[in-house]
Short mmCIF file of C-alpha atoms and ligand atoms in Angstrom, two decimals:
data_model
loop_
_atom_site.label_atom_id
_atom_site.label_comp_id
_atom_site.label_asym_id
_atom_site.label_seq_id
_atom_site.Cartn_x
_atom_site.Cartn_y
_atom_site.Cartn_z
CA UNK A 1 -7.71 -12.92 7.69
CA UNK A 2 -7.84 -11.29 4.43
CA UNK A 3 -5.22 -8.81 4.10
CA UNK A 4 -6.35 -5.30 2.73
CA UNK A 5 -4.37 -3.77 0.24
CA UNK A 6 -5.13 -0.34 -0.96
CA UNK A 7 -4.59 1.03 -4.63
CA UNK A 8 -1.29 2.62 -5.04
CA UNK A 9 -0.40 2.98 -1.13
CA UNK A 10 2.28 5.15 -1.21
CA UNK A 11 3.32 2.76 2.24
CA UNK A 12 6.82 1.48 2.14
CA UNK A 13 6.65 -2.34 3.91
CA UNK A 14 10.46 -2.32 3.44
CA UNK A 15 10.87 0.62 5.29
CA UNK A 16 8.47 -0.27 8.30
CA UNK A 17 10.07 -3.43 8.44
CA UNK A 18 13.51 -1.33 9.23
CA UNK A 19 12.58 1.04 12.11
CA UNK A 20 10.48 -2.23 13.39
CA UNK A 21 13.77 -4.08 13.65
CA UNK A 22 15.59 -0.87 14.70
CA UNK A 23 13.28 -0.66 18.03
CA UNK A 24 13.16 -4.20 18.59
CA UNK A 25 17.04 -4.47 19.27
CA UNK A 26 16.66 -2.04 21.51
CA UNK A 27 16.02 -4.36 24.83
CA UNK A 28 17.52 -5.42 27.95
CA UNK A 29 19.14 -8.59 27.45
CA UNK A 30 18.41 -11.92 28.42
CA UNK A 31 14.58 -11.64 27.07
CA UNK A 32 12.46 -13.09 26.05
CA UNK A 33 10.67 -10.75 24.27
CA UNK A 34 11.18 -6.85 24.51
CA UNK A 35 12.01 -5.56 28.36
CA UNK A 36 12.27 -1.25 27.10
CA UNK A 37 11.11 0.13 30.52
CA UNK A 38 9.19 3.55 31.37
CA UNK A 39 12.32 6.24 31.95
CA UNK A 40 15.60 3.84 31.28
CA UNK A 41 18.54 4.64 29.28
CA UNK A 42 16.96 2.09 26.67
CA UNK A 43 13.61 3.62 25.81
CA UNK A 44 15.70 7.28 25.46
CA UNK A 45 17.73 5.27 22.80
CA UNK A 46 14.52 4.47 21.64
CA UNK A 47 13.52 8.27 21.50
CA UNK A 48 17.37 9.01 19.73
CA UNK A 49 16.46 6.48 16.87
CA UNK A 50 13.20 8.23 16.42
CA UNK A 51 14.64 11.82 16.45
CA UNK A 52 17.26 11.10 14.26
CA UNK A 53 15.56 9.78 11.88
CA UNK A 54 12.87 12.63 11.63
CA UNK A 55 15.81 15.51 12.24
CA UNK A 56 16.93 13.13 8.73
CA UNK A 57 13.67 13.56 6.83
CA UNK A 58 14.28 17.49 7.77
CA UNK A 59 11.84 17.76 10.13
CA UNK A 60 12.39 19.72 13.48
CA UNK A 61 12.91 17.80 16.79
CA UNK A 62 12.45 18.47 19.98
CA UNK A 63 12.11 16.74 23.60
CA UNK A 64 9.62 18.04 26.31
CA UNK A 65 11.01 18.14 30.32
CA UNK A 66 8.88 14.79 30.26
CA UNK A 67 10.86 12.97 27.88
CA UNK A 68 8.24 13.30 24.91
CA UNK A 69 10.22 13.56 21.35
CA UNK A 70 8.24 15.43 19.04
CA UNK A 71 9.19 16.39 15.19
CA UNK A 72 6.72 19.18 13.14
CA UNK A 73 6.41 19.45 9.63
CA UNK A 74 5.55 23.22 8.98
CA UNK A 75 2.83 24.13 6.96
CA UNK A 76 3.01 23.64 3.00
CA UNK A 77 3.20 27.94 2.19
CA UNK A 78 1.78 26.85 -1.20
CA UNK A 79 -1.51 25.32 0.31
CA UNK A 80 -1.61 26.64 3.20
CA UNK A 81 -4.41 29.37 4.13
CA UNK A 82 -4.38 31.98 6.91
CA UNK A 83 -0.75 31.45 8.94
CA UNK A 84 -0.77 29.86 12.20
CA UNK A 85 -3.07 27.19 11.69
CA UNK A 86 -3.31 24.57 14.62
CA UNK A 87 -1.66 21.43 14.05
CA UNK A 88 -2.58 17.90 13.02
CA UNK A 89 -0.73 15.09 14.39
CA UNK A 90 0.28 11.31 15.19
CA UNK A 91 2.09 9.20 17.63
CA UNK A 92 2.04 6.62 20.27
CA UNK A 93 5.06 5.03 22.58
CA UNK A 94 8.24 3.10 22.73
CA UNK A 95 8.35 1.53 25.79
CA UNK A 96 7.63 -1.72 26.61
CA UNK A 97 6.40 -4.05 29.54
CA UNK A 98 8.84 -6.47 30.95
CA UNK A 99 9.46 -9.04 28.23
CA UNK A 100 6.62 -7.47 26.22
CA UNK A 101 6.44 -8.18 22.18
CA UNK A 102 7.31 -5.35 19.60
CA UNK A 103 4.71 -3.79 18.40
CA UNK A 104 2.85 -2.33 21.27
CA UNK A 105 3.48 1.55 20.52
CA UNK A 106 5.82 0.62 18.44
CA UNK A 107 3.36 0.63 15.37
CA UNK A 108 1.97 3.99 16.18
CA UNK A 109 5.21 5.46 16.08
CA UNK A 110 6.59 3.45 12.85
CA UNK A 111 3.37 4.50 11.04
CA UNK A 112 4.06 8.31 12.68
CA UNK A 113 7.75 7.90 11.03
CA UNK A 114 6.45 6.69 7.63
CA UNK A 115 3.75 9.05 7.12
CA UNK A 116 6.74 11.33 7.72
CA UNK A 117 8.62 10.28 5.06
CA UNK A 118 5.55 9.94 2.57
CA UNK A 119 4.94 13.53 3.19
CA UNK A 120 8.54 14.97 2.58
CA UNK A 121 9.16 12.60 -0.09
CA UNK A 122 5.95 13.12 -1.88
CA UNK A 123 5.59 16.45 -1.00
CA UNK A 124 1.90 16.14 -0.03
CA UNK A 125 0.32 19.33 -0.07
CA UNK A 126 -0.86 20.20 3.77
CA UNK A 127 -1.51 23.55 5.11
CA UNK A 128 -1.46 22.76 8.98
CA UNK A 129 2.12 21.90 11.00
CA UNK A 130 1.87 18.18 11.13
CA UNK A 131 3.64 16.74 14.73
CA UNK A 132 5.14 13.45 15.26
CA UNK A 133 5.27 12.21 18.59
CA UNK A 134 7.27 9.98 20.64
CA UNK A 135 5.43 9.73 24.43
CA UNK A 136 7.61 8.94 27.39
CA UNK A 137 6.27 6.03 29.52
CA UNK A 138 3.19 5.19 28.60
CA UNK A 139 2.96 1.49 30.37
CA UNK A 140 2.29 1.89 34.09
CA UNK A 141 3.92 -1.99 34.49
CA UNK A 142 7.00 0.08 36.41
CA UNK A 143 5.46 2.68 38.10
CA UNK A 144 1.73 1.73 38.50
CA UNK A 145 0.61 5.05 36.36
CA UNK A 146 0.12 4.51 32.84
CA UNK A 147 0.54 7.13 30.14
CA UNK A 148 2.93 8.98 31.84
CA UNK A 149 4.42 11.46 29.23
CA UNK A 150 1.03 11.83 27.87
CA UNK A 151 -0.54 12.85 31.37
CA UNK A 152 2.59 15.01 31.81
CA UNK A 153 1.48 17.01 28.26
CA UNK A 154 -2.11 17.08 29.17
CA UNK A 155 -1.41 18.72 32.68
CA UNK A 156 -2.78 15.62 34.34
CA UNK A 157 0.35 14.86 36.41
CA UNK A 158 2.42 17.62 37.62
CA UNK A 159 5.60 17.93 39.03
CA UNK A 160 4.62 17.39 42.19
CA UNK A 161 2.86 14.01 41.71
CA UNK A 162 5.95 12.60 40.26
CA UNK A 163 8.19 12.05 43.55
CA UNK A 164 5.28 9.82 44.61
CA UNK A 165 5.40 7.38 42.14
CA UNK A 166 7.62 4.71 42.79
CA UNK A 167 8.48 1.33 40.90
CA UNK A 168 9.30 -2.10 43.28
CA UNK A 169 13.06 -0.79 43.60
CA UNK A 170 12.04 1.97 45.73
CA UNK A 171 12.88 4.07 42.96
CA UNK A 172 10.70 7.63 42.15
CA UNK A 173 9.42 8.76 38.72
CA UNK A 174 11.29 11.78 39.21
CA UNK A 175 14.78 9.92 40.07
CA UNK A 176 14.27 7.87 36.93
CA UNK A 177 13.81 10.64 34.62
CA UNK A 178 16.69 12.81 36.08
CA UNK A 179 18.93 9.85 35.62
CA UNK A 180 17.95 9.49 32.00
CA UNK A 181 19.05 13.70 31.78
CA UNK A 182 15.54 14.86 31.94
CA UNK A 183 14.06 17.77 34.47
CA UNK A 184 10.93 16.42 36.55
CA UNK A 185 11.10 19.43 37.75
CA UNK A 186 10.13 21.32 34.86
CA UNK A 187 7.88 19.46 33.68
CA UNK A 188 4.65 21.82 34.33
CA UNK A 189 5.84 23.73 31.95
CA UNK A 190 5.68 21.22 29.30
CA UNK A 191 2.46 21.04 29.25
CA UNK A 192 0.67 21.11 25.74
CA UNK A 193 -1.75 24.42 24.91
CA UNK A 194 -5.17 23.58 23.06
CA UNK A 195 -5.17 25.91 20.66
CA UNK A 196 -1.96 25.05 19.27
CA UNK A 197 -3.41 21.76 18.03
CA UNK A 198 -6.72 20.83 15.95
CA UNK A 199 -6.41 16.86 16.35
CA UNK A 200 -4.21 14.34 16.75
CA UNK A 201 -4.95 10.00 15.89
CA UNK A 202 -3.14 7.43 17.12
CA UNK A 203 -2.36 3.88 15.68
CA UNK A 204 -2.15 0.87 17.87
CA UNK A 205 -2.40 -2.55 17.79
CA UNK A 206 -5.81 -3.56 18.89
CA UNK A 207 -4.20 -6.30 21.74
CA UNK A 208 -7.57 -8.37 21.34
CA UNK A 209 -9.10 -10.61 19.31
CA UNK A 210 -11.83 -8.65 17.54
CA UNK A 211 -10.18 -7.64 14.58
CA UNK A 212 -9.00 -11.15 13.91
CA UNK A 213 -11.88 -12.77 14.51
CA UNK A 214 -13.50 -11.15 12.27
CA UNK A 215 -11.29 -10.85 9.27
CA UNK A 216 -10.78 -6.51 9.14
CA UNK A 217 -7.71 -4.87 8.69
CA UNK A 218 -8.66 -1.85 10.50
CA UNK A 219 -10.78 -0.85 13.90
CA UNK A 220 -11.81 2.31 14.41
CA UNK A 221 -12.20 3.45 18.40
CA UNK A 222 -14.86 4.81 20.49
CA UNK A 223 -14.37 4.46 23.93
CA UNK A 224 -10.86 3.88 25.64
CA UNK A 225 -11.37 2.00 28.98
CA UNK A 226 -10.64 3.14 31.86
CA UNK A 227 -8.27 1.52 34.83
CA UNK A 228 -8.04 1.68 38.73
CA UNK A 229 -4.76 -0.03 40.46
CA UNK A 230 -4.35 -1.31 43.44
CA UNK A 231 -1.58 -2.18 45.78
CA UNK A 232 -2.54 -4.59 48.23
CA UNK A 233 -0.60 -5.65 51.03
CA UNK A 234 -1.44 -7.98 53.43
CA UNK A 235 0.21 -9.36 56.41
CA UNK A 236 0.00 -12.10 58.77
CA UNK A 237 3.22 -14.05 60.81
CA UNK A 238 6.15 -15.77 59.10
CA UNK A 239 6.62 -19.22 61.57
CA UNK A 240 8.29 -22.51 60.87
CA UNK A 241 6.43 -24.35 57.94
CA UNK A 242 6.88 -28.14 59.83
CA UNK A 243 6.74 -26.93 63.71
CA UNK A 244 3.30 -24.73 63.48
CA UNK A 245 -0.03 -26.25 63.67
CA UNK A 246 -2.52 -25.00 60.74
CA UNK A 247 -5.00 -23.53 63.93
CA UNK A 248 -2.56 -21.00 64.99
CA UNK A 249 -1.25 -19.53 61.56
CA UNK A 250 -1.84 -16.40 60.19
CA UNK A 251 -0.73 -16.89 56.68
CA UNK A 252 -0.57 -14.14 54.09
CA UNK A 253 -0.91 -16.30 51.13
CA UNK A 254 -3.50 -17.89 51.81
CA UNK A 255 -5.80 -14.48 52.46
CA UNK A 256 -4.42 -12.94 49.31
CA UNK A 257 -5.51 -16.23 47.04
CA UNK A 258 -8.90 -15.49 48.70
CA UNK A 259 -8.52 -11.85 48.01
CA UNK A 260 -7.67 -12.93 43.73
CA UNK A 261 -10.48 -15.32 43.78
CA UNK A 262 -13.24 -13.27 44.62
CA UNK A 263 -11.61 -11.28 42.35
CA UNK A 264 -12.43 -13.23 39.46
CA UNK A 265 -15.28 -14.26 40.73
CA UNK A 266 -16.75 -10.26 41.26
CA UNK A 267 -15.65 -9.45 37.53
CA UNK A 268 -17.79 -12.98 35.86
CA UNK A 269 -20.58 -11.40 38.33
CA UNK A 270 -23.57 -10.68 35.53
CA UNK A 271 -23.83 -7.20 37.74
CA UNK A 272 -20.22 -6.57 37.22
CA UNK A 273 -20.56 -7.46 33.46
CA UNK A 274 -17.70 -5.79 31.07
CA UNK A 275 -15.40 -5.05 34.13
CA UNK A 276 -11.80 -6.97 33.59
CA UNK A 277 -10.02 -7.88 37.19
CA UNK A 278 -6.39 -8.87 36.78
CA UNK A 279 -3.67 -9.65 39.81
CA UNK A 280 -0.58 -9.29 37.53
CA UNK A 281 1.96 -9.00 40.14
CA UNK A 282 1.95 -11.21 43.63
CA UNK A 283 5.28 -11.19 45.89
CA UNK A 284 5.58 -13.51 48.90
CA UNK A 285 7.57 -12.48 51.93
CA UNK A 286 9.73 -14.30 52.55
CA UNK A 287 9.48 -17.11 49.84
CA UNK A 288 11.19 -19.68 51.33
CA UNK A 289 9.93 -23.52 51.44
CA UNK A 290 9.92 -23.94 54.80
CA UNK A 291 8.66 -20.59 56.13
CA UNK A 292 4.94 -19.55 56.57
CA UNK A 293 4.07 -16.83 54.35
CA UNK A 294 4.43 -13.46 56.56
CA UNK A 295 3.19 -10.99 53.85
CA UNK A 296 2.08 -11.06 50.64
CA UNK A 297 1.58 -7.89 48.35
CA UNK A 298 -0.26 -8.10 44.74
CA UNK A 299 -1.50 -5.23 42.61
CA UNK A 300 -4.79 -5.50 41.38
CA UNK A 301 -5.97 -3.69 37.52
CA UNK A 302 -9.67 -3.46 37.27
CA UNK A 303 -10.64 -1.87 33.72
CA UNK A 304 -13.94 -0.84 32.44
CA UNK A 305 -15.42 1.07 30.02
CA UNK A 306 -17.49 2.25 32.23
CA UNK A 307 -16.51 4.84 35.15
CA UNK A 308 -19.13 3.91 37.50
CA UNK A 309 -19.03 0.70 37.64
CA UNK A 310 -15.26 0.43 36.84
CA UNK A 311 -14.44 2.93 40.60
CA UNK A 312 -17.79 0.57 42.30
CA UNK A 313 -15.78 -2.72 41.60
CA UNK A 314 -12.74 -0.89 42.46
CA UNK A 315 -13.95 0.27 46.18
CA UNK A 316 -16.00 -3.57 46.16
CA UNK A 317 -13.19 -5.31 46.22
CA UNK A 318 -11.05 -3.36 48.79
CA UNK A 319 -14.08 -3.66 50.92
CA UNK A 320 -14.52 -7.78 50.61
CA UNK A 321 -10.75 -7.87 51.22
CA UNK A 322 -10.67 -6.27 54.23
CA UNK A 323 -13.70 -9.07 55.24
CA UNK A 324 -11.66 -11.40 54.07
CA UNK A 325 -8.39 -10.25 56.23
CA UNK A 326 -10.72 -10.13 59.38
CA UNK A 327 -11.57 -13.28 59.47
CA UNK A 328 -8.51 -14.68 59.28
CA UNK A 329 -6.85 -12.48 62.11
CA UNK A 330 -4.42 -10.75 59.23
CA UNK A 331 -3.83 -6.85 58.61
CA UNK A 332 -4.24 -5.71 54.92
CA UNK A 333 -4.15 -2.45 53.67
CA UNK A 334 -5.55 -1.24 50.22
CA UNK A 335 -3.69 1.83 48.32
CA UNK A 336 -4.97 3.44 45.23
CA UNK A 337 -2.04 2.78 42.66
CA UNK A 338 -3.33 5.12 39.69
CA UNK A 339 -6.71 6.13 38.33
CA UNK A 340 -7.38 6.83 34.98
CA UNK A 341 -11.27 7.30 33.54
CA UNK A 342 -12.69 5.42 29.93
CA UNK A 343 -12.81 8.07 27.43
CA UNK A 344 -15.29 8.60 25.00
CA UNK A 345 -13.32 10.11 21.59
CA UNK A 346 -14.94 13.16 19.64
CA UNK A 347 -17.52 11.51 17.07
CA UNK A 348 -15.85 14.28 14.28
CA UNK A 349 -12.45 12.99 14.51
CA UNK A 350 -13.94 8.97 13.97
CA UNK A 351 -16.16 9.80 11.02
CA UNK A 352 -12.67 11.54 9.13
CA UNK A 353 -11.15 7.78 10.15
CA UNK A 354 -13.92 6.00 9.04
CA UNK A 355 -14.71 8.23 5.86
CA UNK A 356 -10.69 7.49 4.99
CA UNK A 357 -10.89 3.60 5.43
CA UNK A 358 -14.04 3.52 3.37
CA UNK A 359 -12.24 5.83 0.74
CA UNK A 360 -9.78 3.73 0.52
CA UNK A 361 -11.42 0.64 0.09
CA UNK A 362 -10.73 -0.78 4.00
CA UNK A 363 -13.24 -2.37 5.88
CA UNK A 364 -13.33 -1.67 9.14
CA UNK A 365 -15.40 -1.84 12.46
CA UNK A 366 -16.03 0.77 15.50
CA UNK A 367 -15.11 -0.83 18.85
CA UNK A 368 -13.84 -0.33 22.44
CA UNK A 369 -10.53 -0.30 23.41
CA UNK A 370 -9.74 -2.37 26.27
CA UNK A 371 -6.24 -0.85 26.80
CA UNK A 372 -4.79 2.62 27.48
CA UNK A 373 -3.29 4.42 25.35
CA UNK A 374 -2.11 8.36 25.07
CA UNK A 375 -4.50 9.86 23.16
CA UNK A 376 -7.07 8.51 26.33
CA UNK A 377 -4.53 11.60 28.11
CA UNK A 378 -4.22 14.18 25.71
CA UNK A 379 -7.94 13.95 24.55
CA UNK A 380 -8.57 15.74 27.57
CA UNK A 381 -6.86 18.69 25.42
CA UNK A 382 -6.88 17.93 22.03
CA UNK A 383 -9.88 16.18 19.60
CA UNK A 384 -8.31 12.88 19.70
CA UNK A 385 -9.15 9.91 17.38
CA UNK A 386 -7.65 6.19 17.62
CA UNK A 387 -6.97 3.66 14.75
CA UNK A 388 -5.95 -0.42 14.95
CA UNK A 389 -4.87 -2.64 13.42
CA UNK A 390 -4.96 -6.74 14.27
CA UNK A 391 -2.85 -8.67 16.38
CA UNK A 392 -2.06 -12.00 15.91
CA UNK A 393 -4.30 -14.46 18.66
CA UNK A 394 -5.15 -11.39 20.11
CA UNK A 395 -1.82 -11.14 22.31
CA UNK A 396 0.09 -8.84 23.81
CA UNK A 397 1.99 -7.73 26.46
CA UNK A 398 4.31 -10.63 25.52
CA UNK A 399 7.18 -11.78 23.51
CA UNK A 400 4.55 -13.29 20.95
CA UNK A 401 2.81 -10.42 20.38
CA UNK A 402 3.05 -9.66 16.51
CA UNK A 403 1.24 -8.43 13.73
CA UNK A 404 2.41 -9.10 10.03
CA UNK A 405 3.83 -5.85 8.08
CA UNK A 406 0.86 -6.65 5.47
CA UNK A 407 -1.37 -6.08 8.16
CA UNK A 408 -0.02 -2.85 9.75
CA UNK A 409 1.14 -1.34 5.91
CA UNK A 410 -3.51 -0.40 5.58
CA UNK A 411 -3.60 1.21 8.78
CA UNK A 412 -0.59 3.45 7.64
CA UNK A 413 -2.25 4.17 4.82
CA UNK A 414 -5.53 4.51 6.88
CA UNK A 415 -4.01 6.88 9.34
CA UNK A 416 -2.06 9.54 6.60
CA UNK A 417 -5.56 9.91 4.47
CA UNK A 418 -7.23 10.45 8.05
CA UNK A 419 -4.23 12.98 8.82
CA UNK A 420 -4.72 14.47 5.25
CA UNK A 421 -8.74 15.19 5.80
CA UNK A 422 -8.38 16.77 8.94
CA UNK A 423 -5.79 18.61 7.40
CA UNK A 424 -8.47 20.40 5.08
CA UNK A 425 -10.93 20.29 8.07
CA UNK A 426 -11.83 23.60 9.89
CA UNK A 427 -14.80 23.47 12.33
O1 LIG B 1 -1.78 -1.30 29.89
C1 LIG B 1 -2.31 -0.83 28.89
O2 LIG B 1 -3.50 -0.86 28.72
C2 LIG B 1 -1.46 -0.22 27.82
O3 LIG B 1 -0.95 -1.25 27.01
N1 LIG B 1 -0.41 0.57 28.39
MN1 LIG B 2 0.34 0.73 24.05
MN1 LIG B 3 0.95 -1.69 26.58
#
């Protein structure tokens, strides 16, 4: 991997390297890796770290009823035009999945903090309020719905919606956040308007293997997939392990291995081809050694970058495990989790990315994005672009997901020159 370095970047590894460290010692302990959960008193420290540090650059700082921190630079008077321009901005998230690494949303917001500094410090000439954003619970690993704060800003999920989301606790999106001091109720009215924003760029780690494979410091996104979830629960008859005879079981397990093999084997189907199926979660009931599995419940992500074929898998597989259920005399029942469509970002805001890379000497590739990620949410309100950067193997989602400061230190650079030409952009 060659590392790009840019003529006189004004990027700061030293100080990237801080608020990096500053975030990762934010975690539950016990580890490995970074457990920073959607709504908990740890990811509002999080938000604290972020706030202070902008309210420090002199920036001003606010929280949304959904838990979103966001800091605005006003408009440079000197090179600014008419008053009241809409805003340009950057951000990404700061929780984490259980034991997750460091550096997914974590970067986007780091780079967000930096290009804060470099634009006090270096008083950069801009003539549009530039925002700063912190999103509230963007991985759906606790409550099933991803991109939470996001949604919340782009009037996607209301108040209403919030009571039923619930993580394996029992717990609702709504308790969470009013136990971390926040007001689900509210929350409708937090919801971002258009026209007070021109376009905003995120920049994530890639969590894939493109970028590394092929050498290039920066990616530039088209499409954001899109995901369905399922929770599926199936149940059959706990009995004695030793004093029931395999003819007259009705085991969970066994239907919901069934169940996350034809799983895999519907998403390697050539007519399924792009679709990712994943069972990340499987809990047996009751889980003892001697006791025939009773029920079994597993969540099911199936991603695509395509909607049609992403919701046909989707409704396949609830249909082939309801065969499968039948014939082995068990009940299972198939509930929509969360549903979230790929999104196709506004051609104008990649050609600024890619015009800034290439000014800058980057080389860089358009792909897909296999994950989520909040501007897939507030692109439904705002022209939306998406940078990235490498990440080491590919990984993520784990404590070895990483990506060097060298490597993270271009896109910076990649995402304040984008920032800065949309800043002199009117269309
Ligand atoms: O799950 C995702 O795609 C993202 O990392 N939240
Ligand atoms: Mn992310
Ligand atoms: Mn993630």
């Amino acid at each position: 991997m060659t590392t790009a370095t840019t003529a006189a970047s004004p990027v700061d590894a030293g100080r990237i390297d801080a608020h990096l460290a500053a975030f990762a010692a934010l975690t539950e302990p016990g580890g490995p890796g970074c457990t920073r959960l959607a709504y908990s008193p740890l990811e509002r420290d999080a938000h604290a770290v972020f706030a202070a540090h902008m309210a420090g650059l002199g920036l001003t700082v606010s929280t949304d009823h959904a838990g979103n921190t966001v800091a605005e630079l006003p408009p440079d008077q000197a090179a600014s035009g008419p008053g009241g321009l809409p805003a340009v901005g950057t951000g990404s998230h700061l929780d984490t999945v259980p034991q997750g690494g460091g550096f997914d949303g974590i970067v986007g917001v780091v780079a967000a903090m930096e290009v804060a500094e470099i634009m006090v410090r270096q008083a950069v000439p801009h003539r549009r309020p530039w925002r700063f954003v912190a999103f509230a619970a963007e991985e759906g690993a606790r409550f099933g719905q991803a991109c939470n704060g996001s949604r919340m800003a782009a009037g996607l999920t209301r108040a209403a919606d919030l009571a039923g989301l619930t993580d394996r606790d029992g717990v609702t999106m709504a308790a969470a956040m009013a136990a971390v001091g926040l007001r689900p109720d509210l929350v409708d009215g937090s919801r971002w308007r258009p026209d007070d924003w021109f376009a905003f760029v995120e920049l994530h780690i890639e969590q894939g293997e493109v970028l590394r494979s092929q050498g290039l410091p920066l990616g530039v996104v088209d499409v954001i997939s899109g995901s369905t979830r399922l929770r599926v629960r199936v149940e059959g008859r706990a009995t004695h392990s030793g004093g029931t005879p395999m003819h007259l079981r009705r085991d969970a397990l066994v239907t919901a291995s069934e169940c996350v093999l034809l799983g895999d084997r519907l998403a390697r189907d050539p007519a399924h081809r792009g679709v990712r199926v994943t069972v990340g979660r499987l809990g047996v009931e009751p889980g003892s050694i001697t006791t025939v599995p009773g029920a079994v419940e597993f969540t099911v992500d199936v991603r695509d970058v395509d909607s049609v074929r992403q919701r046909d898998t989707a409704r396949a597989l609830a249909r082939d495990f309801e065969s499968l259920a039948r014939a082995r005399g068990v009940e299972l029942v198939t509930e929509v989790m969360a549903d979230t469509s790929p999104v196709i970002l506004p051609g104008w805001v990649a050609a600024e990315s890619r015009a800034a890379c290439t000014e800058l000497g980057l080389p860089y590739r358009v792909l897909p994005s296999g994950a989520s990620h909040d501007v897939q949410q507030i692109g439904h309100v705002i022209a939306a672009g998406l940078l990235f950067v490498p990440s080491r193997d590919g990984l993520s989602h784990v404590p070895d997901e990483f990506t060097p400061t060298d490597q993270i230190t271009p896109g910076v650079h990649a995402l304040l020159e984008t920032l800065r030409r949309l800043d002199g952009t009117t269309r």
